[in-house]
Amino acid sequence: MSDAPLYLEPRLSAAMTSLLRSGPFLQSLVAALGSPLNVMLPDQIVLNLEVFRSVLRRHQLSGRFFFAHKANRSSALVRRLTTTDAGLDAASIGELQHALGCGFTADKVMATGPKDPEFLWLAARAGAIVHVDGLGELTAAAGFVRTYGLPRLRVLLRLSGCETSGARTLSRTSRFGTSFKALGRLLDTLQYFKDELEPIGVGYHLDTTGLDEKAAALEGCLLAVEELRLRGFRPRAVDVGGGFGVSYLAHAEQWERYTTALTQAVMGARSPMTWGGHGYGLRAENGTLKGALGLYPAFRPVAGAGYLDELLSCPAPRLDRPLGTLLLESLCDLYAEPGRAAVDQCGVTLGTVLEVREAGGGPPMVRLALNSGDIGLEQHGILVDPVLLRRDGTTPATASGRPVGVHLAGNLCLESDLITRRTVFLPALPQPGDLLAFSNTAGYCMDFTATAAQQQPSARRVAVWEEGGSWRWCLDERYWPVLDTGGQRA
Ligand SMILES: Cc1ncc(COP(=O)(O)O)c(C=O)c1O
């Protein structure tokens, strides 16, 4: 029975590593702006999308990437993107207004998800691409164009539930989009509204890591493109949605070791590794392991742009040729809406240690000036260690020192307000005034679940960039990608 520390060390980009080595800089930001604090690295999103672009080049495809804004609310990220050829996926009227206010022109914005009338109207009025969720939306959009004399609106049809081989449904049921089977009715409607609507293509978004399901959906879309052509339309894009994923951990073996040990702990074969013996979906019943691990695969050998590359390289289930080749032959552009993967390494959340309390022989309880809504890592099933930044600016290395297992609690008066239910190993016992840095929170983990519960302060947000070997910063809302704005982002 080995109880050696089970680290889950975060994968860190070069910029993130450099930032986390700048302890005094980060301490001074938190001293001025409070805890929690969200620190954004806007230059990183540009690098990430460039890697996605390189995949298109490798497959000789043309196309466009739309950053799925829902992953993060930062203005700096959105404004930084306006200087590139990237587009933006807006999933609400608020996101659309934000994108337009940040400098995106509507032709580079795609309105996705189910839409309320105001959102649909503004998208149509501005001239965004409308990723149509269903027949009702298609009719409503055409109605707005007709009633308000708007220019012909570009629409993409979101499809779902693709069946490739007989009864075997490879693609999961979704409450979004229109079933492939109902495509005919969408096409009838498009023919009726041919002066109002211009169908530029079809697409899907599947909330899964399963490549087979995505391959089936992509092949289905290529077949749907042919249907559109048979009806006299001129589609030119296939949208493969988002869901390319991120690898959060630096070492595959730490993930293997951790999940194996967790299974042993649930079975009572080693000491507990979690608060209250939580099993992350696993449980022991009469000496047998039951349930399934409900966790994000925190280490992923292939994620982000690499996942797209794999999708384009894999053979279509029925046509049995690489999907990238079929896409090329279809003369369609590839559209995609990466969210989580677009903001990989683009943000870190800092929290101040308030108290370290002995816990009756168990791991000490570390109380932080933030709560589980401010760090949604665990809510997304992502297990990864924070980085300890000492009050004096130093960063103890994981390999050195005397590792200590602790539990991390938030600032709400709720038993359940734990930042993670895991016993987290840190290279040294934290002290009040130290910071814990939760890296890679930009994708859904820093503002998607944040609340104003108990009127605890919500995180402020800053943008940072490296200049001449040192880190500079400004408030996120003051970040504009222009030169020489009075000492702001240069
Ligand atoms: C239509 C659509 N596109 C893109 C995304 C982004 O997904 P991800 O952040 O996993 O890349 C989502 C996520 O919900 C979505 O619904």
Coordinates of C-alpha atoms and ligand atoms in Angstrom, one line a residue:
M1 CA 0.0 0.0 0.0
S2 CA 2.0 3.1 -1.2
D3 CA 0.9 6.5 -0.1
A4 CA 3.5 8.5 -2.1
P5 CA 2.3 11.9 -3.2
L6 CA 0.1 11.7 -6.2
Y7 CA 0.8 14.8 -8.2
L8 CA -1.2 15.9 -11.2
E9 CA 1.1 18.6 -12.5
P10 CA -0.4 21.0 -15.0
R11 CA 0.9 21.3 -18.6
L12 CA 2.2 24.8 -18.9
S13 CA 3.1 26.8 -22.1
A14 CA 6.4 28.7 -22.2
A15 CA 4.5 31.9 -21.5
M16 CA 2.5 30.5 -18.6
T17 CA 5.7 29.0 -17.1
S18 CA 7.4 32.4 -17.3
L19 CA 4.3 34.1 -15.8
L20 CA 4.1 31.7 -12.9
R21 CA 7.8 32.3 -12.2
S22 CA 7.0 36.0 -11.8
G23 CA 5.7 35.6 -8.2
P24 CA 6.3 39.2 -7.1
F25 CA 4.4 40.5 -10.2
L26 CA 1.4 38.2 -9.5
Q27 CA 1.5 39.0 -5.8
S28 CA 1.4 42.7 -6.5
L29 CA -1.6 42.3 -8.9
V30 CA -3.5 40.4 -6.2
A31 CA -2.5 42.9 -3.6
A32 CA -4.0 45.7 -5.8
L33 CA -7.0 44.0 -7.3
G34 CA -7.9 41.3 -4.8
S35 CA -8.6 37.6 -4.8
P36 CA -9.8 35.9 -6.9
L37 CA -8.0 37.4 -9.9
N38 CA -8.2 36.1 -13.5
V39 CA -5.1 36.8 -15.5
M40 CA -5.5 36.6 -19.3
L41 CA -2.7 36.0 -21.9
P42 CA -4.4 37.4 -25.1
D43 CA -1.4 36.7 -27.3
Q44 CA -1.8 33.0 -26.7
I45 CA -5.2 32.7 -28.4
V46 CA -3.6 34.0 -31.6
L47 CA -0.9 31.3 -31.4
N48 CA -3.5 28.6 -30.8
L49 CA -5.6 29.5 -33.8
E50 CA -2.5 29.7 -35.9
V51 CA -1.9 26.0 -35.1
F52 CA -5.4 25.2 -36.1
R53 CA -4.7 27.1 -39.4
S54 CA -1.6 25.0 -40.0
V55 CA -3.8 21.8 -39.9
L56 CA -5.9 23.2 -42.8
R57 CA -2.8 23.9 -44.8
R58 CA -1.5 20.4 -44.2
H59 CA -4.8 19.1 -45.7
Q60 CA -4.7 21.7 -48.5
L61 CA -8.1 23.0 -47.3
S62 CA -9.3 26.5 -46.9
G63 CA -11.5 27.5 -44.1
R64 CA -12.2 29.6 -41.1
F65 CA -12.1 29.3 -37.3
F66 CA -14.7 31.0 -35.1
F67 CA -13.7 31.3 -31.5
A68 CA -16.6 30.0 -29.4
H69 CA -16.9 33.0 -27.1
K70 CA -18.9 31.1 -24.5
A71 CA -15.7 29.6 -23.2
N72 CA -14.5 33.0 -21.8
R73 CA -15.9 36.5 -21.4
S74 CA -12.6 38.4 -21.6
S75 CA -12.6 41.5 -23.8
A76 CA -8.9 41.2 -24.3
L77 CA -9.1 37.8 -25.9
V78 CA -11.9 39.0 -28.3
R79 CA -10.2 42.3 -29.1
R80 CA -6.9 40.6 -29.7
L81 CA -8.6 38.3 -32.3
T82 CA -10.0 41.2 -34.3
T83 CA -6.4 41.7 -35.6
T84 CA -6.4 38.2 -37.1
D85 CA -8.5 36.5 -39.7
A86 CA -10.3 34.5 -37.1
G87 CA -14.1 34.7 -36.7
L88 CA -16.2 34.5 -33.5
D89 CA -19.0 32.2 -32.5
A90 CA -21.6 34.2 -30.5
A91 CA -24.2 32.1 -28.6
S92 CA -26.2 34.9 -27.1
I93 CA -27.2 38.5 -27.9
G94 CA -24.8 39.6 -25.1
E95 CA -21.9 37.8 -26.8
L96 CA -22.9 39.2 -30.2
Q97 CA -23.0 42.8 -28.8
H98 CA -19.7 42.2 -27.1
A99 CA -18.0 41.0 -30.3
L100 CA -19.4 43.9 -32.3
G101 CA -18.3 46.4 -29.6
C102 CA -14.8 44.9 -29.5
G103 CA -14.4 45.6 -33.2
F104 CA -15.5 42.4 -35.0
T105 CA -17.3 43.1 -38.2
A106 CA -20.5 41.0 -38.5
D107 CA -19.4 39.1 -41.5
K108 CA -16.8 37.4 -39.3
V109 CA -19.4 36.5 -36.6
M110 CA -21.5 33.4 -36.6
A111 CA -24.6 33.3 -34.4
T112 CA -25.0 29.8 -32.9
G113 CA -27.2 27.8 -30.5
P114 CA -30.9 28.2 -30.1
K115 CA -31.8 31.9 -30.4
D116 CA -34.4 34.2 -28.8
P117 CA -36.0 36.7 -31.2
E118 CA -33.8 39.6 -30.2
F119 CA -30.6 37.7 -30.8
L120 CA -31.8 36.4 -34.1
W121 CA -32.9 39.9 -35.2
L122 CA -29.6 41.5 -34.3
A123 CA -27.7 38.8 -36.0
A124 CA -29.8 39.2 -39.2
R125 CA -29.7 43.0 -39.0
A126 CA -25.9 43.1 -38.5
G127 CA -25.3 40.5 -41.3
A128 CA -23.8 37.8 -39.2
I129 CA -23.8 34.1 -40.4
V130 CA -26.7 32.4 -38.7
H131 CA -26.1 28.8 -37.7
V132 CA -29.7 27.8 -37.7
D133 CA -30.8 25.4 -35.0
G134 CA -34.1 24.4 -36.5
L135 CA -37.1 25.0 -38.8
G136 CA -38.7 27.6 -36.5
E137 CA -35.5 29.7 -36.5
L138 CA -35.1 29.4 -40.3
T139 CA -38.7 30.7 -40.8
A140 CA -38.2 33.5 -38.2
A141 CA -35.0 34.6 -39.7
A142 CA -36.6 34.8 -43.2
G143 CA -39.5 36.7 -41.7
F144 CA -37.1 39.4 -40.3
V145 CA -35.3 39.7 -43.6
R146 CA -38.6 40.2 -45.4
T147 CA -40.2 42.5 -42.8
Y148 CA -37.2 44.8 -42.4
G149 CA -35.9 44.7 -45.9
L150 CA -32.6 43.2 -44.8
P151 CA -29.9 41.9 -47.2
R152 CA -30.1 38.2 -48.0
L153 CA -29.0 36.3 -44.9
R154 CA -26.3 33.7 -44.9
V155 CA -27.3 30.6 -43.0
L156 CA -25.7 27.3 -42.0
L157 CA -27.9 24.4 -41.1
R158 CA -27.0 22.7 -37.9
L159 CA -27.7 18.9 -38.2
S160 CA -27.7 16.2 -35.6
G161 CA -28.4 12.5 -35.2
C162 CA -26.6 11.2 -38.2
E163 CA -27.1 7.5 -38.9
T164 CA -24.5 6.0 -41.1
S165 CA -24.9 2.3 -41.3
G166 CA -28.4 1.1 -41.1
A167 CA -29.7 0.8 -37.5
R168 CA -26.3 1.6 -36.0
T169 CA -26.5 5.2 -34.8
L170 CA -23.0 6.4 -34.3
S171 CA -23.9 10.0 -33.5
R172 CA -25.5 10.6 -30.1
T173 CA -28.9 12.3 -29.7
S174 CA -28.7 16.0 -29.2
R175 CA -31.3 18.5 -28.1
F176 CA -29.8 20.9 -30.6
G177 CA -29.9 21.1 -34.4
T178 CA -32.2 19.3 -36.8
S179 CA -32.2 15.6 -37.4
F180 CA -30.5 14.6 -40.7
K181 CA -33.7 12.8 -41.5
A182 CA -35.6 16.2 -41.5
L183 CA -33.2 17.8 -43.9
G184 CA -35.8 17.7 -46.6
R185 CA -38.2 20.0 -44.8
L186 CA -35.4 22.5 -44.2
L187 CA -34.6 22.5 -47.9
D188 CA -38.3 23.0 -48.8
T189 CA -38.3 26.0 -46.5
L190 CA -35.1 27.3 -48.0
Q191 CA -36.5 27.0 -51.5
Y192 CA -39.6 29.0 -50.4
F193 CA -37.4 31.7 -48.9
K194 CA -34.7 31.7 -51.6
D195 CA -34.7 35.5 -51.8
E196 CA -34.3 36.0 -48.1
L197 CA -31.9 33.2 -47.2
E198 CA -28.6 32.0 -48.7
P199 CA -27.7 28.5 -47.4
I200 CA -23.9 28.5 -47.3
G201 CA -23.5 25.1 -45.8
V202 CA -24.2 22.6 -43.1
G203 CA -22.6 21.7 -39.8
Y204 CA -22.8 19.9 -36.4
H205 CA -21.4 20.2 -33.0
L206 CA -21.0 17.1 -30.9
D207 CA -20.2 17.3 -27.2
T208 CA -18.0 14.3 -27.2
T209 CA -14.4 13.2 -27.5
G210 CA -15.4 10.3 -29.7
L211 CA -13.7 10.5 -33.1
D212 CA -16.0 7.9 -34.7
E213 CA -19.1 9.9 -33.9
K214 CA -17.6 13.0 -35.3
A215 CA -16.4 11.2 -38.4
A216 CA -20.0 9.9 -39.0
A217 CA -21.4 13.4 -38.5
L218 CA -18.8 15.0 -40.9
E219 CA -19.6 12.4 -43.5
G220 CA -23.3 13.0 -43.0
C221 CA -22.7 16.7 -43.6
L222 CA -20.8 16.0 -46.9
L223 CA -23.8 14.0 -48.1
A224 CA -26.1 16.8 -47.0
V225 CA -24.1 19.3 -49.1
E226 CA -24.9 17.1 -52.1
E227 CA -28.6 17.3 -51.2
L228 CA -28.4 21.1 -51.2
R229 CA -26.7 21.1 -54.6
L230 CA -29.3 18.8 -56.0
R231 CA -31.9 21.4 -55.0
G232 CA -30.0 24.1 -56.8
F233 CA -28.2 25.8 -53.9
R234 CA -24.5 26.6 -53.8
P235 CA -23.2 25.5 -50.4
R236 CA -19.5 26.2 -49.7
A237 CA -18.8 25.3 -46.1
V238 CA -19.0 22.4 -43.7
D239 CA -18.9 23.3 -40.0
V240 CA -17.4 20.7 -37.7
G241 CA -18.3 22.7 -34.5
G242 CA -16.0 22.6 -31.5
G243 CA -15.0 20.0 -28.9
F244 CA -11.3 19.5 -29.9
G245 CA -10.4 19.3 -26.2
V246 CA -7.4 20.3 -24.2
S247 CA -4.7 18.2 -22.4
Y248 CA -4.4 19.7 -18.9
L249 CA -1.7 17.5 -17.5
A250 CA 2.0 17.5 -18.2
H251 CA 2.6 13.8 -17.7
A252 CA 0.5 10.8 -18.9
E253 CA 2.0 8.5 -16.3
Q254 CA 0.7 10.8 -13.4
W255 CA -2.8 10.4 -14.8
E256 CA -2.5 6.6 -15.1
R257 CA -1.1 6.4 -11.6
Y258 CA -3.7 8.7 -10.1
T259 CA -6.7 6.9 -11.7
T260 CA -5.3 3.5 -10.7
A261 CA -4.8 4.6 -7.1
L262 CA -8.2 6.1 -7.0
T263 CA -9.7 2.8 -7.9
Q264 CA -7.7 1.1 -5.2
A265 CA -8.8 3.8 -2.7
V266 CA -12.4 3.2 -3.6
M267 CA -11.9 -0.5 -3.0
G268 CA -10.3 0.2 0.4
A269 CA -6.9 -1.1 -0.8
R270 CA -5.2 2.2 0.0
S271 CA -5.9 5.2 2.2
P272 CA -8.6 7.7 1.0
M273 CA -7.4 10.2 -1.6
T274 CA -10.4 12.5 -1.4
W275 CA -12.6 14.4 1.0
G276 CA -15.2 12.0 2.5
G277 CA -14.0 9.2 0.3
H278 CA -15.5 10.6 -2.8
G279 CA -15.0 8.3 -5.7
Y280 CA -15.6 10.5 -8.8
G281 CA -18.3 8.1 -10.0
L282 CA -16.7 4.9 -8.7
R283 CA -18.0 3.0 -5.7
A284 CA -17.4 -0.3 -4.1
E285 CA -20.4 -2.7 -3.7
N286 CA -19.9 -5.9 -1.8
G287 CA -16.2 -5.9 -2.8
T288 CA -16.9 -5.2 -6.4
L289 CA -16.0 -2.0 -8.2
K290 CA -19.2 -0.3 -9.6
G291 CA -19.9 2.9 -11.6
A292 CA -17.7 4.8 -14.0
L293 CA -15.1 7.5 -13.6
G294 CA -16.9 10.7 -14.4
L295 CA -13.8 12.8 -15.2
Y296 CA -12.5 14.7 -18.2
P297 CA -9.5 12.8 -19.6
A298 CA -7.1 15.3 -18.0
F299 CA -4.2 13.9 -20.0
R300 CA -5.0 13.6 -23.7
P301 CA -2.3 12.5 -26.1
V302 CA -4.2 14.2 -28.9
A303 CA -6.2 17.4 -28.4
G304 CA -6.9 20.8 -29.9
A305 CA -5.6 21.2 -33.4
G306 CA -4.1 17.7 -33.3
Y307 CA -7.6 16.3 -32.8
L308 CA -8.8 18.2 -35.9
D309 CA -5.9 16.8 -37.8
E310 CA -6.8 13.3 -36.7
L311 CA -10.4 13.8 -37.7
L312 CA -9.5 15.0 -41.2
S313 CA -7.1 12.1 -41.6
C314 CA -9.5 9.4 -40.6
P315 CA -11.6 7.5 -43.2
A316 CA -15.2 8.3 -43.6
P317 CA -17.3 5.3 -42.2
R318 CA -19.1 4.7 -45.4
L319 CA -17.1 6.2 -48.2
D320 CA -13.9 4.9 -46.6
R321 CA -11.6 7.7 -47.7
P322 CA -10.0 10.4 -45.6
L323 CA -12.5 13.0 -44.6
G324 CA -10.0 15.8 -45.4
T325 CA -9.8 14.5 -49.0
L326 CA -13.6 14.2 -49.3
L327 CA -13.9 17.7 -48.0
L328 CA -11.4 19.0 -50.5
E329 CA -13.2 17.2 -53.3
S330 CA -16.5 18.7 -52.2
L331 CA -15.0 22.2 -52.8
C332 CA -16.2 23.2 -49.3
D333 CA -14.3 25.3 -46.8
L334 CA -13.9 23.9 -43.3
Y335 CA -15.5 25.9 -40.6
A336 CA -14.9 25.1 -36.9
E337 CA -15.7 26.8 -33.6
P338 CA -13.1 25.8 -31.0
G339 CA -13.8 27.2 -27.6
R340 CA -11.9 25.3 -24.9
A341 CA -9.0 24.5 -27.3
A342 CA -8.8 28.1 -28.6
V343 CA -8.2 29.4 -25.1
D344 CA -5.8 26.7 -24.0
Q345 CA -3.1 28.3 -21.8
C346 CA -4.8 31.7 -22.1
G347 CA -5.7 32.3 -18.5
V348 CA -4.8 31.6 -14.9
T349 CA -6.9 32.1 -11.8
L350 CA -5.1 33.3 -8.6
G351 CA -6.4 32.9 -5.1
T352 CA -5.0 34.0 -1.8
V353 CA -4.6 31.5 1.0
L354 CA -6.6 32.8 4.0
E355 CA -6.1 30.0 6.6
V356 CA -4.4 26.7 7.0
R357 CA -6.2 24.6 9.6
E358 CA -5.2 21.3 11.1
A359 CA -7.9 18.8 10.5
G360 CA -7.8 16.1 13.3
G361 CA -5.0 14.0 11.8
G362 CA -6.3 14.3 8.2
P363 CA -4.8 16.5 5.6
P364 CA -4.8 20.2 6.7
M365 CA -7.7 22.3 5.3
V366 CA -6.5 25.3 3.2
R367 CA -9.2 28.0 3.0
L368 CA -8.9 30.3 0.0
A369 CA -10.3 33.7 -0.9
L370 CA -12.3 32.3 -3.8
N371 CA -14.9 29.6 -4.2
S372 CA -15.7 26.6 -6.4
G373 CA -17.8 28.8 -8.7
D374 CA -14.6 30.9 -9.4
I375 CA -12.6 27.8 -10.3
G376 CA -14.8 25.5 -12.3
L377 CA -12.0 22.9 -13.0
E378 CA -13.6 20.3 -10.8
Q379 CA -17.1 21.1 -12.1
H380 CA -15.8 20.2 -15.5
G381 CA -14.3 17.0 -14.1
I382 CA -10.7 18.3 -14.6
L383 CA -8.2 17.3 -11.9
V384 CA -5.0 19.3 -11.9
D385 CA -2.7 20.7 -9.2
P386 CA -2.5 24.4 -8.5
V387 CA 1.0 26.1 -8.3
L388 CA 2.1 27.4 -5.0
L389 CA 3.4 31.0 -5.1
R390 CA 4.9 32.1 -1.8
R391 CA 4.2 35.5 -0.3
D392 CA 7.9 36.4 -0.7
G393 CA 7.5 35.7 -4.5
T394 CA 9.3 32.3 -4.5
T395 CA 7.8 29.2 -6.1
P396 CA 8.8 25.9 -4.4
A397 CA 9.6 23.3 -7.0
T398 CA 7.5 20.1 -7.0
A399 CA 10.5 17.8 -6.9
S400 CA 12.0 19.7 -3.9
G401 CA 10.8 20.3 -0.4
R402 CA 8.5 18.2 1.8
P403 CA 5.3 17.4 -0.1
V404 CA 2.2 17.8 1.8
G405 CA -1.4 16.6 1.1
V406 CA -4.1 19.3 1.7
H407 CA -7.7 19.9 1.1
L408 CA -8.8 23.1 -0.6
A409 CA -11.9 24.9 0.7
G410 CA -13.6 28.0 -0.7
N411 CA -15.0 31.1 1.0
L412 CA -18.7 30.1 1.1
C413 CA -20.5 28.8 4.2
L414 CA -21.3 25.6 2.4
E415 CA -19.9 22.2 3.3
S416 CA -19.8 21.5 -0.4
D417 CA -17.7 24.5 -1.3
L418 CA -14.5 22.6 -2.0
I419 CA -12.3 23.7 -4.8
T420 CA -11.6 20.1 -5.4
R421 CA -12.6 17.0 -3.5
R422 CA -9.2 15.6 -4.1
T423 CA -6.4 15.5 -1.5
V424 CA -4.0 17.8 -3.4
F425 CA -0.3 17.4 -3.0
L426 CA 1.7 20.6 -2.8
P427 CA 5.5 20.9 -2.6
A428 CA 5.2 22.6 0.8
L429 CA 2.5 23.6 3.3
P430 CA 1.0 26.9 2.2
Q431 CA 0.9 29.8 4.6
P432 CA -1.7 32.6 4.8
G433 CA -0.8 35.3 2.2
D434 CA 0.6 32.7 -0.3
L435 CA -1.2 32.4 -3.6
L436 CA -2.4 29.3 -5.4
A437 CA -2.4 29.7 -9.1
F438 CA -4.9 27.5 -11.0
S439 CA -3.5 27.4 -14.5
N440 CA -5.4 26.9 -17.7
T441 CA -8.8 28.1 -16.4
A442 CA -9.7 30.2 -19.5
G443 CA -11.8 27.5 -21.1
Y444 CA -15.1 27.5 -19.1
C445 CA -13.4 27.3 -15.7
M446 CA -13.0 31.0 -14.7
D447 CA -16.3 32.7 -15.4
F448 CA -18.8 30.1 -16.7
T449 CA -19.9 29.1 -13.2
A450 CA -18.9 32.2 -11.2
T451 CA -21.7 33.5 -9.0
A452 CA -22.3 36.4 -6.6
A453 CA -23.1 33.9 -3.8
Q454 CA -22.8 35.4 -0.3
Q455 CA -21.7 38.6 -2.0
Q456 CA -18.2 37.4 -2.1
P457 CA -16.1 39.5 -4.5
S458 CA -16.1 38.3 -8.1
A459 CA -12.8 38.0 -9.8
R460 CA -11.4 41.0 -11.6
R461 CA -9.7 40.3 -14.8
V462 CA -6.4 41.6 -16.2
A463 CA -4.6 41.1 -19.4
V464 CA -0.9 40.5 -19.3
W465 CA 1.9 40.4 -21.9
E466 CA 5.7 40.1 -21.9
E467 CA 7.7 43.1 -23.1
G468 CA 11.5 43.4 -23.0
G469 CA 11.7 40.4 -20.6
S470 CA 9.2 41.6 -18.1
W471 CA 5.5 41.3 -17.6
R472 CA 3.1 44.2 -18.2
W473 CA -0.6 44.4 -17.4
C474 CA -3.8 46.4 -17.8
L475 CA -7.4 45.8 -16.8
D476 CA -9.0 43.4 -19.2
E477 CA -11.6 46.0 -20.2
R478 CA -8.8 48.6 -21.0
Y479 CA -7.0 46.3 -23.3
W480 CA -7.1 47.3 -27.0
P481 CA -4.7 45.9 -29.5
V482 CA -3.4 49.2 -30.6
L483 CA 0.1 50.6 -30.4
D484 CA 1.0 53.4 -28.0
T485 CA -2.3 53.9 -26.2
G486 CA -0.8 56.0 -23.4
G487 CA 1.2 53.1 -21.9
Q488 CA -1.5 50.5 -22.3
R489 CA -1.1 47.4 -24.4
A490 CA 1.6 48.1 -26.9
Ligands
LIG1 C1 -22.3 25.1 -31.4 C2 -21.1 25.0 -30.6 N1 -19.9 25.2 -31.2 C3 -18.7 25.2 -30.5 C4 -18.7 25.0 -29.1 C5 -17.4 25.0 -28.4 O1 -17.1 23.7 -27.9 P1 -15.6 23.5 -27.2 O2 -15.4 24.6 -26.2 O3 -15.7 22.2 -26.6 O4 -14.6 23.6 -28.3 C6 -19.9 24.7 -28.5 C7 -19.9 24.3 -27.0 O5 -20.9 24.1 -26.4 C8 -21.1 24.7 -29.2 O6 -22.3 24.4 -28.7

